[in-house]
Structures are given as C-alpha cells and as structure tokens.
Coordinates of C-alpha atoms and ligand atoms in Angstrom, one line a residue:
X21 CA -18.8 32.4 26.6
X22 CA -18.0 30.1 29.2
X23 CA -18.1 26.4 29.3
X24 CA -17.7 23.5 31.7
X25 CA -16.9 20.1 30.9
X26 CA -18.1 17.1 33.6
X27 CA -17.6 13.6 33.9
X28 CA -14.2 12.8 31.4
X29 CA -11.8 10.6 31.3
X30 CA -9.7 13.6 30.8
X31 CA -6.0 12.6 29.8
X32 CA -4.2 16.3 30.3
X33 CA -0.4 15.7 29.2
X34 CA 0.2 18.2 32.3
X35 CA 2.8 16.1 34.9
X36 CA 1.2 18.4 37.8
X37 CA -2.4 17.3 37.0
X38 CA -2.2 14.6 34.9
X39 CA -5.8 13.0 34.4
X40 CA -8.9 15.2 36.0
X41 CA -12.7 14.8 35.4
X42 CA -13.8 18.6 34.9
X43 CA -12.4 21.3 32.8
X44 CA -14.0 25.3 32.6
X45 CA -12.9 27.2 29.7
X46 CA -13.6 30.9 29.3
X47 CA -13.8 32.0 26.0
X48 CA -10.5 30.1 24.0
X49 CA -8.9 29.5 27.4
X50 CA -8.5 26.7 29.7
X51 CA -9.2 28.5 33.2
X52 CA -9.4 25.6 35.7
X53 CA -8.9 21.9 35.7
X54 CA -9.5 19.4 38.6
X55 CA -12.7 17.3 39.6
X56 CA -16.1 17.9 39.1
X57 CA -17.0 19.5 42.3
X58 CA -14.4 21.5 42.1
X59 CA -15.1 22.7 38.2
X60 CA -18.4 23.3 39.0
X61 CA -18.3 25.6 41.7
X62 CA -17.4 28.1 38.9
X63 CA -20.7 27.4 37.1
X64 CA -23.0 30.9 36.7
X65 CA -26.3 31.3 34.9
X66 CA -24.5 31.7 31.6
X67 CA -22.6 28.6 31.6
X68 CA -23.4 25.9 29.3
X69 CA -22.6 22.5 30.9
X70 CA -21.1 19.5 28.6
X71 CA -21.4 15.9 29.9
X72 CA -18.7 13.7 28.5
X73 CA -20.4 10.5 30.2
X74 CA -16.7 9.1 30.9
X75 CA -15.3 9.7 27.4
X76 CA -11.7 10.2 27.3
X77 CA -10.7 14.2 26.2
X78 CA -7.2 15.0 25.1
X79 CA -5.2 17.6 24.1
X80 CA -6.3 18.2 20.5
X81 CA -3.9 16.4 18.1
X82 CA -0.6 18.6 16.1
X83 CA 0.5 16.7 12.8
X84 CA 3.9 18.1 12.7
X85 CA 5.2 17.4 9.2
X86 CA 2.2 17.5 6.3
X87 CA 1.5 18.9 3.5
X88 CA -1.6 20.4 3.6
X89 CA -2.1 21.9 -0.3
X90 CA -1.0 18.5 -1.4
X91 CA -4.0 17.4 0.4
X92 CA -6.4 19.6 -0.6
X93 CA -4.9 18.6 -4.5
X94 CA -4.9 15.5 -3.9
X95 CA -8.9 15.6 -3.2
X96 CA -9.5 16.3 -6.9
X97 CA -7.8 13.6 -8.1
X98 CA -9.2 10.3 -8.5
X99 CA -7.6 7.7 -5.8
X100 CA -5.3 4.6 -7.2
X101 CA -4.2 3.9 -3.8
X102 CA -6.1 0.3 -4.0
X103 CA -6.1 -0.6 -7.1
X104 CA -4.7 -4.5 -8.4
X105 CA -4.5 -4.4 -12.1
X106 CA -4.6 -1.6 -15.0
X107 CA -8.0 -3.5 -15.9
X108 CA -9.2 -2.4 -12.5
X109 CA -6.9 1.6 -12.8
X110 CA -9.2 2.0 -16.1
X111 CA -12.2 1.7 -14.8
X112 CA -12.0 3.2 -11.1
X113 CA -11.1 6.4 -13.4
X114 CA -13.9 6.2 -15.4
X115 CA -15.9 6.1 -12.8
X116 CA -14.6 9.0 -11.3
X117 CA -14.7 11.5 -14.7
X118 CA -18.6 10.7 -14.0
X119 CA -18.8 13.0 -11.6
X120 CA -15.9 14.8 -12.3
X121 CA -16.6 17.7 -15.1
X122 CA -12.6 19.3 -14.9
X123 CA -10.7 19.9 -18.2
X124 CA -7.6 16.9 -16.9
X125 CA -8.5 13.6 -15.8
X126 CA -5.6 13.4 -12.7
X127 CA -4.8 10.5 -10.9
X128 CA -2.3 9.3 -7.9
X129 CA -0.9 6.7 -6.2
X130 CA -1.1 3.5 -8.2
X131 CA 1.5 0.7 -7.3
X132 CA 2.7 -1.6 -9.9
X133 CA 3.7 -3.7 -7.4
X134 CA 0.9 -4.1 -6.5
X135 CA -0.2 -6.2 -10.1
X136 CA 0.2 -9.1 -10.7
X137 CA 2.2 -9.1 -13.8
X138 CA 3.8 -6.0 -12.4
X139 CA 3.9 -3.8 -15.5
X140 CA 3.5 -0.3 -16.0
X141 CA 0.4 1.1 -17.2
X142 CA 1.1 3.3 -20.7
X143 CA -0.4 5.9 -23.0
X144 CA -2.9 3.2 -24.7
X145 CA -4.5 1.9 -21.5
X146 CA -5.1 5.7 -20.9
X147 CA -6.5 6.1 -24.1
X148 CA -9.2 3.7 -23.4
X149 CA -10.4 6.1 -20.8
X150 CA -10.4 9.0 -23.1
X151 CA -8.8 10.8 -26.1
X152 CA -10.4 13.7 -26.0
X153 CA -9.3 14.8 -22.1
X154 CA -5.4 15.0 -21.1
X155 CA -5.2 12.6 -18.2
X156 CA -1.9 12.0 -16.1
X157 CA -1.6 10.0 -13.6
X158 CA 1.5 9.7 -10.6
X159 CA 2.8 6.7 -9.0
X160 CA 2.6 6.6 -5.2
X161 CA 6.1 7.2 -4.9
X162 CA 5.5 10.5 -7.1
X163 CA 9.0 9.9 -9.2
X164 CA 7.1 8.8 -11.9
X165 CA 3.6 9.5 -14.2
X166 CA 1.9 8.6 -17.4
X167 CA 0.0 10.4 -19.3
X168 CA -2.4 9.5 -22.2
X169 CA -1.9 10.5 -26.4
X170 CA -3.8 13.8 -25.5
X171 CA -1.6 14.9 -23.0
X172 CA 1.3 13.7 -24.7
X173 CA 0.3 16.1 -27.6
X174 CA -0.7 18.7 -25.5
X175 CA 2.9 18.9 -24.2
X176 CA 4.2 18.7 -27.7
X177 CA 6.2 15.2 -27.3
X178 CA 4.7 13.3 -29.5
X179 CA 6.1 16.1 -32.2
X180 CA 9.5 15.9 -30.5
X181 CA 11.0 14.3 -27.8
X182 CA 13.5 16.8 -26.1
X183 CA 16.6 16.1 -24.1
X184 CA 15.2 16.1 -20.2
X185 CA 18.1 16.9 -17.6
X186 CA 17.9 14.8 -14.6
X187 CA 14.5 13.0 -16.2
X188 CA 13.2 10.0 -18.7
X189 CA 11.3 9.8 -21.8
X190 CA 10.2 6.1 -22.0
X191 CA 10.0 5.2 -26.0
X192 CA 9.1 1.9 -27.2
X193 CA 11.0 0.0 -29.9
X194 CA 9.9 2.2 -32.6
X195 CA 11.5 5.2 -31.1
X196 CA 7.3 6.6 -30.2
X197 CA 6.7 7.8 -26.8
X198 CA 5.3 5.0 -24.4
X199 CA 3.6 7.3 -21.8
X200 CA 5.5 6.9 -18.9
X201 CA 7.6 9.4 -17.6
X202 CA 10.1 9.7 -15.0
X203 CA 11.6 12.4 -12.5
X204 CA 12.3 15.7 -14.4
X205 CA 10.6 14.8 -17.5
X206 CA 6.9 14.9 -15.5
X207 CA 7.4 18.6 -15.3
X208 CA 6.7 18.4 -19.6
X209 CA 3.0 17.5 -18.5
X210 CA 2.3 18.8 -14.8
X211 CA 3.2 22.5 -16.6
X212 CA 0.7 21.9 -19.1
X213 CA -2.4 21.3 -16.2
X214 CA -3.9 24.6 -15.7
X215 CA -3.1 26.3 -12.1
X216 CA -5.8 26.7 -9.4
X217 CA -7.4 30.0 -9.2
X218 CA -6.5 31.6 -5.8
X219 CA -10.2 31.2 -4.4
X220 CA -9.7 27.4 -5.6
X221 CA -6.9 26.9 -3.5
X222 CA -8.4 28.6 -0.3
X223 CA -11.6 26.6 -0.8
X224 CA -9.3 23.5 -1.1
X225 CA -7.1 24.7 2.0
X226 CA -10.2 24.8 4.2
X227 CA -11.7 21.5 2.9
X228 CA -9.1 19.7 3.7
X229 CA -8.6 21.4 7.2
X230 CA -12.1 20.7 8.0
X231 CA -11.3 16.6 7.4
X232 CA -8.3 17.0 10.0
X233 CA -10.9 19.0 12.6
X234 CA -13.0 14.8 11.8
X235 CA -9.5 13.4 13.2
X236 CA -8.9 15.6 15.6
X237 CA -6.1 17.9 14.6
X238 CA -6.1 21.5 15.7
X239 CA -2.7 22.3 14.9
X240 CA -0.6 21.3 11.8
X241 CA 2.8 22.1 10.8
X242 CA 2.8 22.1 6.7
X243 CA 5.2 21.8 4.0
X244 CA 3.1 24.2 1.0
X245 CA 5.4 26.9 -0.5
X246 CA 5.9 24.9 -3.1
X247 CA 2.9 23.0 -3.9
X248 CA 1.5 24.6 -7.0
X249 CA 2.8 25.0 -10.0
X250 CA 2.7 28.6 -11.4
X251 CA 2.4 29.7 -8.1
X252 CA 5.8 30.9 -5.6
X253 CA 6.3 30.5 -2.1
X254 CA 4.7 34.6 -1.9
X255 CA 1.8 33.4 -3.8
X256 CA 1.4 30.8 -1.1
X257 CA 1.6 32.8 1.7
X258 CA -0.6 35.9 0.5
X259 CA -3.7 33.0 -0.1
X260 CA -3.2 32.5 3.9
X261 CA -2.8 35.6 4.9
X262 CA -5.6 36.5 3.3
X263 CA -7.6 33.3 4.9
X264 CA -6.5 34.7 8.5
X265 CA -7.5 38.1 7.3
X266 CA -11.3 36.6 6.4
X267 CA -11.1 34.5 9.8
X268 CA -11.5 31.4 7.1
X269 CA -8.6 29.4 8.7
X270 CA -10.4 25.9 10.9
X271 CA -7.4 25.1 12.3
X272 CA -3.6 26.5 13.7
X273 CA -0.8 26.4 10.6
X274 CA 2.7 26.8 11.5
X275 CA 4.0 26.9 7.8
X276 CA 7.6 25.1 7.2
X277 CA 9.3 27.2 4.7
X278 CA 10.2 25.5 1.9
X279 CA 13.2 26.7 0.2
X280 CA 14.9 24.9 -2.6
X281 CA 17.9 27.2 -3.7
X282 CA 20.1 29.3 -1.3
X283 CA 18.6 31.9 -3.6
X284 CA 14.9 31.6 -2.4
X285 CA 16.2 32.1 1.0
X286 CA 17.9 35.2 0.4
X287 CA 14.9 36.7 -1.6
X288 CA 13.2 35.3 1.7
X289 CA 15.0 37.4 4.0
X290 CA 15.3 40.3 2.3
X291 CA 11.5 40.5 1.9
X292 CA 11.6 40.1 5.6
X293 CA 9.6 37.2 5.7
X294 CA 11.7 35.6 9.0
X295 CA 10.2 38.4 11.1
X296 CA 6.5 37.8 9.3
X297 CA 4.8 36.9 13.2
X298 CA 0.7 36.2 11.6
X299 CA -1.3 34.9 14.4
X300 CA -2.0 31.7 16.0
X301 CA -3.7 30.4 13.1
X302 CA -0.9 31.1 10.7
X303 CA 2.6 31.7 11.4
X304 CA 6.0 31.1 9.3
X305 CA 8.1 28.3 10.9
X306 CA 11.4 27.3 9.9
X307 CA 12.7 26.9 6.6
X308 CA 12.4 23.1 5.3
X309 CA 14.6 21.8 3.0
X310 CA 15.6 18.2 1.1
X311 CA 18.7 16.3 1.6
X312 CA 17.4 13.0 0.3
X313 CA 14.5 11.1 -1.5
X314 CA 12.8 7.5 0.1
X315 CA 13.7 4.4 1.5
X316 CA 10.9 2.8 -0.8
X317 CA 12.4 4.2 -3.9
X318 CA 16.4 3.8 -3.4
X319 CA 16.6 7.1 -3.1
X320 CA 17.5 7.4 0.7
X321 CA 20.8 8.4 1.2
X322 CA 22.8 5.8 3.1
X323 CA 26.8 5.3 4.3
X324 CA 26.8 2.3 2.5
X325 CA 25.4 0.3 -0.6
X326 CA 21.2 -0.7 0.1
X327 CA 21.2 -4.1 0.9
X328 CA 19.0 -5.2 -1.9
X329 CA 20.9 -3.2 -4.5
X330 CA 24.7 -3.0 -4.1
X331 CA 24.9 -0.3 -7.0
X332 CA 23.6 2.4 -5.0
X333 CA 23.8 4.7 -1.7
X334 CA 20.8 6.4 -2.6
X335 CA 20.8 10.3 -4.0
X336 CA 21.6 13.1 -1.9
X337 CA 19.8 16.4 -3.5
X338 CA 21.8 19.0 -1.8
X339 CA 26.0 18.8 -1.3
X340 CA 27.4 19.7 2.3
X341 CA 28.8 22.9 1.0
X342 CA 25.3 23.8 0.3
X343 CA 23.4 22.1 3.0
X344 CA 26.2 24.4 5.3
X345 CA 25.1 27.9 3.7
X346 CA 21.7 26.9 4.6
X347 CA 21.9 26.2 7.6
X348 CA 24.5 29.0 8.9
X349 CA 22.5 31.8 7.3
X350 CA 19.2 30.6 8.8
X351 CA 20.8 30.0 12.1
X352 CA 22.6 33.4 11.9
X353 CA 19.7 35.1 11.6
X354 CA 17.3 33.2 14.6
X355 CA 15.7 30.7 12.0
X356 CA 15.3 27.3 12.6
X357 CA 15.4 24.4 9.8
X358 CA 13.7 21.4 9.5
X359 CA 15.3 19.3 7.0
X360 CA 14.2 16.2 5.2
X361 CA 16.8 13.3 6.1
X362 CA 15.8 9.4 5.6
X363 CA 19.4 8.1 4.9
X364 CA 21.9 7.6 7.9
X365 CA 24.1 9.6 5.2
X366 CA 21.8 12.2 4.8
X367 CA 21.4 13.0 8.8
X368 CA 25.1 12.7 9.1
X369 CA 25.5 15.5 6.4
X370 CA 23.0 17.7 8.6
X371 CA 24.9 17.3 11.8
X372 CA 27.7 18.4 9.8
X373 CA 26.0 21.7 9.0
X374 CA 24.4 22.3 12.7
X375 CA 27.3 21.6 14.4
X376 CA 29.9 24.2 12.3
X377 CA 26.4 26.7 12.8
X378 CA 26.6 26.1 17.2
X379 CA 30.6 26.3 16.8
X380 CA 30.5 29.9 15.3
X381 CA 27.1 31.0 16.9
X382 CA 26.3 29.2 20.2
X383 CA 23.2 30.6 20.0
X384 CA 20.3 28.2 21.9
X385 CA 17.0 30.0 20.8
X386 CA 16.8 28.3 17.4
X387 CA 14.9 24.7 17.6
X388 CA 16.3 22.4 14.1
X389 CA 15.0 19.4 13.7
X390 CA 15.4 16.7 10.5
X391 CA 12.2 15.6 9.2
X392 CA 11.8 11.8 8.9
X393 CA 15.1 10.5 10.7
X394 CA 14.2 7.0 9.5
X395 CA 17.6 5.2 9.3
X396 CA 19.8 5.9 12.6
X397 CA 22.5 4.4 14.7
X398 CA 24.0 5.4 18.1
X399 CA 26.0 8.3 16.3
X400 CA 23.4 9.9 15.4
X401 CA 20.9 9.2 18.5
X402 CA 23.7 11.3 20.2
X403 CA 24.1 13.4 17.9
X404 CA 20.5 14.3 18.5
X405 CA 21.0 14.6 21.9
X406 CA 23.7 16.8 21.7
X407 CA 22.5 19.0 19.6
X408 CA 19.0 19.0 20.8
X409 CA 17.6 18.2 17.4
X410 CA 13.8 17.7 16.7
X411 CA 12.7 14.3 15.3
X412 CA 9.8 15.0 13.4
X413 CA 8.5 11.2 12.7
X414 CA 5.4 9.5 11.1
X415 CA 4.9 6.1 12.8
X416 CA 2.2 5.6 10.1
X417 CA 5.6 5.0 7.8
X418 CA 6.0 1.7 9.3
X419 CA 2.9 0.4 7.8
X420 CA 4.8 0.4 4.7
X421 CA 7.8 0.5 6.1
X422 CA 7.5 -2.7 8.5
X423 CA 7.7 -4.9 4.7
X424 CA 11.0 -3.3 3.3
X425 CA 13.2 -1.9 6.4
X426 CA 14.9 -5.2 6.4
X427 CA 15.3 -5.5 2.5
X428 CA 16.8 -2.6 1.7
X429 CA 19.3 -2.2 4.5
X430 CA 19.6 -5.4 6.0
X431 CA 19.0 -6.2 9.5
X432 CA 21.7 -4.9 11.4
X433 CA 21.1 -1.4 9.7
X434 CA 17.7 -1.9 10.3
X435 CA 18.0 -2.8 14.2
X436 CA 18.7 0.8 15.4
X437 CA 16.4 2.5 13.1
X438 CA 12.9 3.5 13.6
X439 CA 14.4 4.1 17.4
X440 CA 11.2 5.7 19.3
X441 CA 11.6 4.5 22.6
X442 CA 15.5 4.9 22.1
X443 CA 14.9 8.5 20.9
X444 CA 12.7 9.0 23.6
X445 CA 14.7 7.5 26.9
X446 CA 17.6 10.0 25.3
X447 CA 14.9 12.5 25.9
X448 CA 15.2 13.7 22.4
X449 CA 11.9 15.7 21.3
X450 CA 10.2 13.4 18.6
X451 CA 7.2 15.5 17.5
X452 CA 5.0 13.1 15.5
X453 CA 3.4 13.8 12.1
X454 CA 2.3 11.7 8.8
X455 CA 3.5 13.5 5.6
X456 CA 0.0 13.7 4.2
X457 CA -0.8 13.3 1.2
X458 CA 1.7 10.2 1.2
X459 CA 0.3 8.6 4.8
X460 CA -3.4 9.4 6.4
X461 CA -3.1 12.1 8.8
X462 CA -5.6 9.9 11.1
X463 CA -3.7 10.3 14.2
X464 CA -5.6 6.9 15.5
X465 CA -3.8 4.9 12.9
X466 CA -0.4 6.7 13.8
X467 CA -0.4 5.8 17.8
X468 CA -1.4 2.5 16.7
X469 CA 1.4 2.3 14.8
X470 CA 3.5 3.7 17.5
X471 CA 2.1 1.1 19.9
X472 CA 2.2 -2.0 18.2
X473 CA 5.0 -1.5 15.4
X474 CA 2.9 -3.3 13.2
X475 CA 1.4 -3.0 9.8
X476 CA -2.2 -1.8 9.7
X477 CA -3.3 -5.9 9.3
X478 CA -1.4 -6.4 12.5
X479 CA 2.0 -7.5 10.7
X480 CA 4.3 -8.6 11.7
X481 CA 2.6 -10.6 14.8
X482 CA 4.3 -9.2 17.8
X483 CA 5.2 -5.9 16.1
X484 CA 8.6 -5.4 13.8
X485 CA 11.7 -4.6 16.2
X486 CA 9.5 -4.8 19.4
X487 CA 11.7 -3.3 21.7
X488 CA 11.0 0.6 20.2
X489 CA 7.6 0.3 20.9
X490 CA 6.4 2.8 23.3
X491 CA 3.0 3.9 25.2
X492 CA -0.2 5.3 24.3
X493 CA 0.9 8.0 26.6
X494 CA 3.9 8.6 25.1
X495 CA 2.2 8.5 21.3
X496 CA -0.1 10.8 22.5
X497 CA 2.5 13.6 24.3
X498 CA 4.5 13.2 21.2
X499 CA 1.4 14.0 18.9
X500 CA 0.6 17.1 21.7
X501 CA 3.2 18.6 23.5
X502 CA 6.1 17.7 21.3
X503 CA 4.3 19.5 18.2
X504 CA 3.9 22.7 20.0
X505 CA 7.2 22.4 21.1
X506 CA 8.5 22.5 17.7
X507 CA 6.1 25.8 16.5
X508 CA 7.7 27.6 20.0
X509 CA 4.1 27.5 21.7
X510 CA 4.4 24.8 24.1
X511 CA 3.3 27.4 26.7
X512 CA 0.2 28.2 24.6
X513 CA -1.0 25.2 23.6
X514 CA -0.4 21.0 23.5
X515 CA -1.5 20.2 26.9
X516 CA -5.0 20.6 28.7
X517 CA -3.5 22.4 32.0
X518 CA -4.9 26.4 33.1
X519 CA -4.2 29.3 31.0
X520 CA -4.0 27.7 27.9
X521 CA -5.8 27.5 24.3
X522 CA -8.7 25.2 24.8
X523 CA -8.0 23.2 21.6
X524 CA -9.5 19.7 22.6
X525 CA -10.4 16.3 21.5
X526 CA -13.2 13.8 22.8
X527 CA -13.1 10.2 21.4
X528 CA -15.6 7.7 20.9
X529 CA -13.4 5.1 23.0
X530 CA -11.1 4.3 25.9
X531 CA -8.0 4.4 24.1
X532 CA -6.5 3.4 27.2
X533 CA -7.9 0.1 27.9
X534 CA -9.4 -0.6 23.9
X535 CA -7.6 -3.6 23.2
X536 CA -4.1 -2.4 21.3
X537 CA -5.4 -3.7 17.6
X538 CA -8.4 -1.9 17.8
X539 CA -7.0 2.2 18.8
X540 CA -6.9 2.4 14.8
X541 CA -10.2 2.7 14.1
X542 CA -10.8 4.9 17.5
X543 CA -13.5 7.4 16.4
X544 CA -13.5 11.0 17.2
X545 CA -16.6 12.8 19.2
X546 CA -15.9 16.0 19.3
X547 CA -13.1 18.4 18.4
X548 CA -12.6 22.1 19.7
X549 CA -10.5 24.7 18.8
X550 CA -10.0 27.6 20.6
X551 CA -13.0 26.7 22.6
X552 CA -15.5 26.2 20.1
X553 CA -16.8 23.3 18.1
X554 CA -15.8 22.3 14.6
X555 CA -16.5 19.2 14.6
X556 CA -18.7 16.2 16.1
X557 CA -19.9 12.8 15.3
X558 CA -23.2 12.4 14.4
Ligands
ZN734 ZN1 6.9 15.7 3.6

C-alpha cells in the first residue's frame, strides 16, 4: 500500500524540512517529504493519490496526560457539566434514564456554583427522579457525590451511619442522612455500583479512542490502572493486552502506571511488569503517582496559606519519606515517574526526591516529569531545567483556571505560574495534554488556549498573564514532538519527517492565519494512523 499526498499546507515539526507540499508513505511509514514534483516522481500504478487542495496536515496530535477509562465511564453517565439549578439537574437526568435502560442512574460534573442560590442538591431532589433506581451523582471536582434514598439503602446508611476515615456523612438536624457525601465516604456507594464486564470495558476503551481519532489524537499517554472499581492495575492491563492481541486498539497508548502504595510498586516489579515492552499501540510508561489534590478545591499543596483562605496550604497525599522510596526504587531500576504536582509545595517535595535519586544514581536514561506543574516560581523553573524534568501541562486548565489563579494565590504567586513561554525559552520539555475526563481532549481548544491565555469566551480580553503566551507552532510541537518525547519514541513518531509512523492529521482550516479566537472550533478532516484512515469529516 502506497500513498501520496499533493498540494498541503503541510506543517512537519521537522527543523530540516519544516513545511513541504507532498508526502509518500509506504505502508505505516513516511518515506519521502518535499514538494509535489518531487513526491510524485515516486508515484507507480498502485499508488493512490490524495489531494489535500491546500489544507494544512500535521503531525497527528499526543494527549500526554488523560485518562482514557474515565472517559469511556464517563460516556455512560449523564452530563451535569451545564447545568444552572437542581430544577434544571432533575430533569436533564430524567431525560437521560429515557434512553438509558442500566440498573444506576450516574451522573457527573454538576457545579453548585454554578446556581444561583448555590446549594447542594440532596437525597429528596434525587428522589423525585426515582425511588426505585440507585442514582449517584459526582461534583465536577469528584471530592464529593449524592446519592438518592435507594442508594442510601442499598449501601446500608440509612440503617447505620459508620465512622468514615478521611470522609463525611452529611446528616441533617435530625441526625438522618442528607445525601451528600464527601471524600472517603463516596466509596460506601461507588462499591455498591456493579463493575463493568471486561468486554464492557474494551468496548468502552475503543469508543472513546475512536472520539480522539474525530480530534485528531493518535497517541495518548493515560492514567487507567486505577479506574475501576473491583478491578486492579493487572486487571487493567490484561483488558489491553488482550485489545493489542485482537488488533482492537484505534490508537497508540503509552499507559502511566498508577501506583498508590509503595506496595503496588513492589508487587509491580516483581511481576516484571517494568520490562513488559507491548507494541506501539500499548506500552507501560512510567509509574504516576499523587502528591496533591486541585487548585479549584484548596487542595493544592502550596508553601504558604491560599490567598482566599488563610487556614490552609492545601493537602499533600504522599510525605517526602514516601514520595523518596518512590522515586529511588523506580529510578534504580530504569523507570521513570510522572508525578501529579499542582502546589509550588508539592513540586518542591518532588525535586526533593529526584534530586537525592541523580545524587546516588547519575543515571540519564530515565525521563521524570510532574504532571500539571501549575503553581511555579524561578526555583522550580530551574529546577526543571536542571533536572531535565518533563512538564506535562493542559492549557485547556486555564479556561477554568484564568477565573481563580488570582484568588486563591494572589497575584504575585500567580505571576510566575502557568509559565509556557518561560518553561519553554528554559528549553524545558512541556509535553501538552488535558486530563480527560476533567477538560475536553479537543486539542483545538487546548492551542487556543495556549495562544490566547484566555477563557473559552475570550476572557480575560488580551489574555490572563500575556506575556506566557506562546505560538501556534510552539502549541502544536508541544502537543507532537514533546509527547513522543515523553513515551521514548521521538524517533518513531511526533513529527512528519522520512522514516517515520505516518500518524497524520488534516484540518478543516488554516490554523495559521484563522483569526486567533476562532483555532477553537478548527474542525478536523482527516486523521491517519499508521497510514491508514480512521477517521474523516463528512
Ligand atoms: Zn489526571
């Protein structure tokens, strides 16, 4: 199978051929770039010829921090993402249970905030969708759930309310549960909600993989060991190695290891996981781990009190003692870590751990990186730099983000975080991503974000701490190159240059000379991975 493509705007990420009009491919590889007479003098009878009438091609997209299960959950469950009042929560799920036949009623991401008398939804609103049917619903944040009288009883609380380590039963005046449940004490109800049946889950993996092929991605970098409840990080892994095994997998999956006790790492290595190699559609990366919570929720761990609550520096969910042992025994043993740090605290705490692991093993094959680096300062920029510490970072935050930055750490905190263009002129890798579920994965509404700093309405005018804005180009290498970069295959794959995978995107529009406000809703034509087509516009 050989194919040539003619007349593109074709943006390669390659500094030796940077934009050409023609590609050939052969089979999954890239075999010649340059301009169209020169592309088509490899043309034969078998060839098939594809005109991309000046479209713009690019590498295809790598989301490099997601959580792909979550996703494919998440698709069950009825949306609350825009939803004003508990009036309006009631009745979007009713509507969904009409075409929705499973044994729960699920929900996510209402906002309270979002209401206007701000209050929580309870047990009795529920109720008034059904009595029969559990339902449970999660706030966006996911620290926090109701669930109706049926669920309630189902998880044997309305009998008796236990003790909940490190979690809240709300109870009304009369001592009854209200519903709502926090942290820990969600676990009474999510345990109760039946587990997927393996051939669920796959049919859920590759659902949701074919909506990335619709945005673009060929590559992701996912967070899923730990996604289902009933189910261990082996469990996880067999379901994809069974999908690689059935040629089932749509698109490349670089899996980041989540491990939440030192424990699950051992058992990890001693099952010999770390030298697990798949294939290019599913490999193990490095092993991800949590340091903090969010910025939204307080939970962020910073050096100092939040600016808009002086009675807390966040939480920090694993101690230096054991964020050390993590990191030494993965590093001892060639694995790399990608660790979840918001909080300036948080990050300092990993650099802690990286640096003892270079002083006793100077070792340079391993490539760390801290997922989500939100809150920094020159410290830790060098740091960074010294250390030669992935960023993995979703710009799509700041549509959020852009409203509360300011309010919870005060401006000058604020004025050195979200440092793109001072991450990148240190030449530190920032390898771009979204966290989906919690942000779209469109990669469209990431550079725009990248580009403009604002909010997906175009707040603030001008674009929230201007000076880190940086280039489409740049967006675009760091949603390319830098991902496969961080999965070791930036030799393989992430650039459109000779001898590598022809993984490739077409889009609907210039994204080089749209007007800045309008790259978000950029359309994709055509996506290939590997050299064939998974997915066009109609
Ligand atoms: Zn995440």
């Amino acid at each position: 199978m050989n194919k040539i493509f003619v007349n593109g705007n074709i943006v390669t990420m390659d500094p030796n051929q940077p934009k050409v009009e023609a590609i050939y491919i052969e089979n999954d590889i890239i075999k010649n770039i340059g301009s169209n007479k020169e592309i088509l003098n490899s043309k034969d009878n078998s060839t098939e010829i594809i005109d991309l009438e000046g479209k713009t091609m690019l590498p295809g997209f790598n989301d490099s921090h997601m959580h792909l299960i979550d996703h494919g959950l998440s698709l069950n469950k009825c949306s609350l993402v825009n939803i004003y009042s508990i009036e309006e929560l009631i009745n979007k799920i009713i509507s969904f249970t009409k075409d929705n036949c499973s044994d729960w009623i699920l929900a996510e991401g209402f906002n309270q905030d979002k209401f206007k008398d701000k209050k929580l939804p309870n047990r009795y609103d529920l109720d008034k969708i059904s009595t029969d049917k559990p339902i449970f619903i999660t706030r966006t944040c996911l620290h926090l759930g109701v669930a109706n009288s049926k669920a309630l009883k189902l998880a044997g609380i309305l009998d008796h309310i236990p003790e909940i380590k490190g979690g809240e039963i709300d109870l009304d005046n009369n001592g009854n549960p209200t519903g709502i449940l926090k942290e820990n004490a969600m676990k009474l109800i999510t345990e109760k909600i039946p587990t997927p049946s393996k051939s669920e889950i796959k049919n859920l993996i590759i659902k949701s993989a074919n909506i990335l092929l619709s945005k673009g991605i060929t590559s992701i970098q996912t967070d899923d060991l730990n996604s289902v409840n009933g189910l261990d990080y082996k469990d996880i892994i067999k379901i994809y190695k069974e999908l690689i095994n059935e040629n089932k997998l749509p698109i490349k999956i670089y899996e980041q290891c989540r491990m939440n006790t030192i424990d699950h790492l051992n058992d990890f290595i001693n099952n010999n996981y770390n030298n697990y190699n798949g294939n290019e559609f599913f490999k193990l990366g490095p092993i991800k781990l949590f340091t903090d919570g969010s910025l939204g929720s307080r939970t962020a761990n910073l050096r100092e009190p939040y600016h808009d609550d002086n009675s807390t520096k966040g939480i920090s969910t694993c101690n230096q003692n054991e964020l050390d042992k993590f990191v030494m025994k993965s590093h001892n043993i060639g694995l790399s870590v990608a660790i979840h740090a918001i909080g300036d605290k948080a990050m300092d705490k990993v650099f802690n751990s990286i640096k003892k692991a270079y002083a006793r093993n100077p070792r340079r094959d391993v490539r760390h990186g801290i997922v989500h680096a939100q809150i920094t300062d020159e410290k830790l920029i060098n740091e960074f730099k010294l250390y030669n510490v992935i960023a993995y970072v979703q710009p799509i935050f700041l549509n959020y983000d852009v409203h509360i930055v300011d309010d919870r750490i005060g401006k000058n905190r604020a004025k050195t975080s979200y440092a793109y263009k001072t991450m990148i002129d240190n030449n530190i890798k920032i390898s771009f991503g979204s966290d989906a579920p919690v942000e779209t994965f469109d990669v469209m509404k990431g550079i725009y974000s990248a580009v403009t700093r604002c909010d997906l309405q175009g707040n603030p005018k001008g674009g929230w701490l201007s000076k880190e804005k940086i280039s489409i180009e740049e967006s675009i290498y760091n949603y390319t190159m830098a991902g496969s970069y961080s999965s070791f295959e930036e030799n393989i794959k992430g650039s459109i240059s000779k001898n590598k995978k022809a993984d490739l995107v077409v889009l609907e529009e210039n994204i080089f000379e749209i007007d800045k406000d309008k790259i978000k809703d950029i359309k994709i034509s055509m996506t290939f991975v590997n050299g064939i087509l998974k997915y066009k516009n109609n």
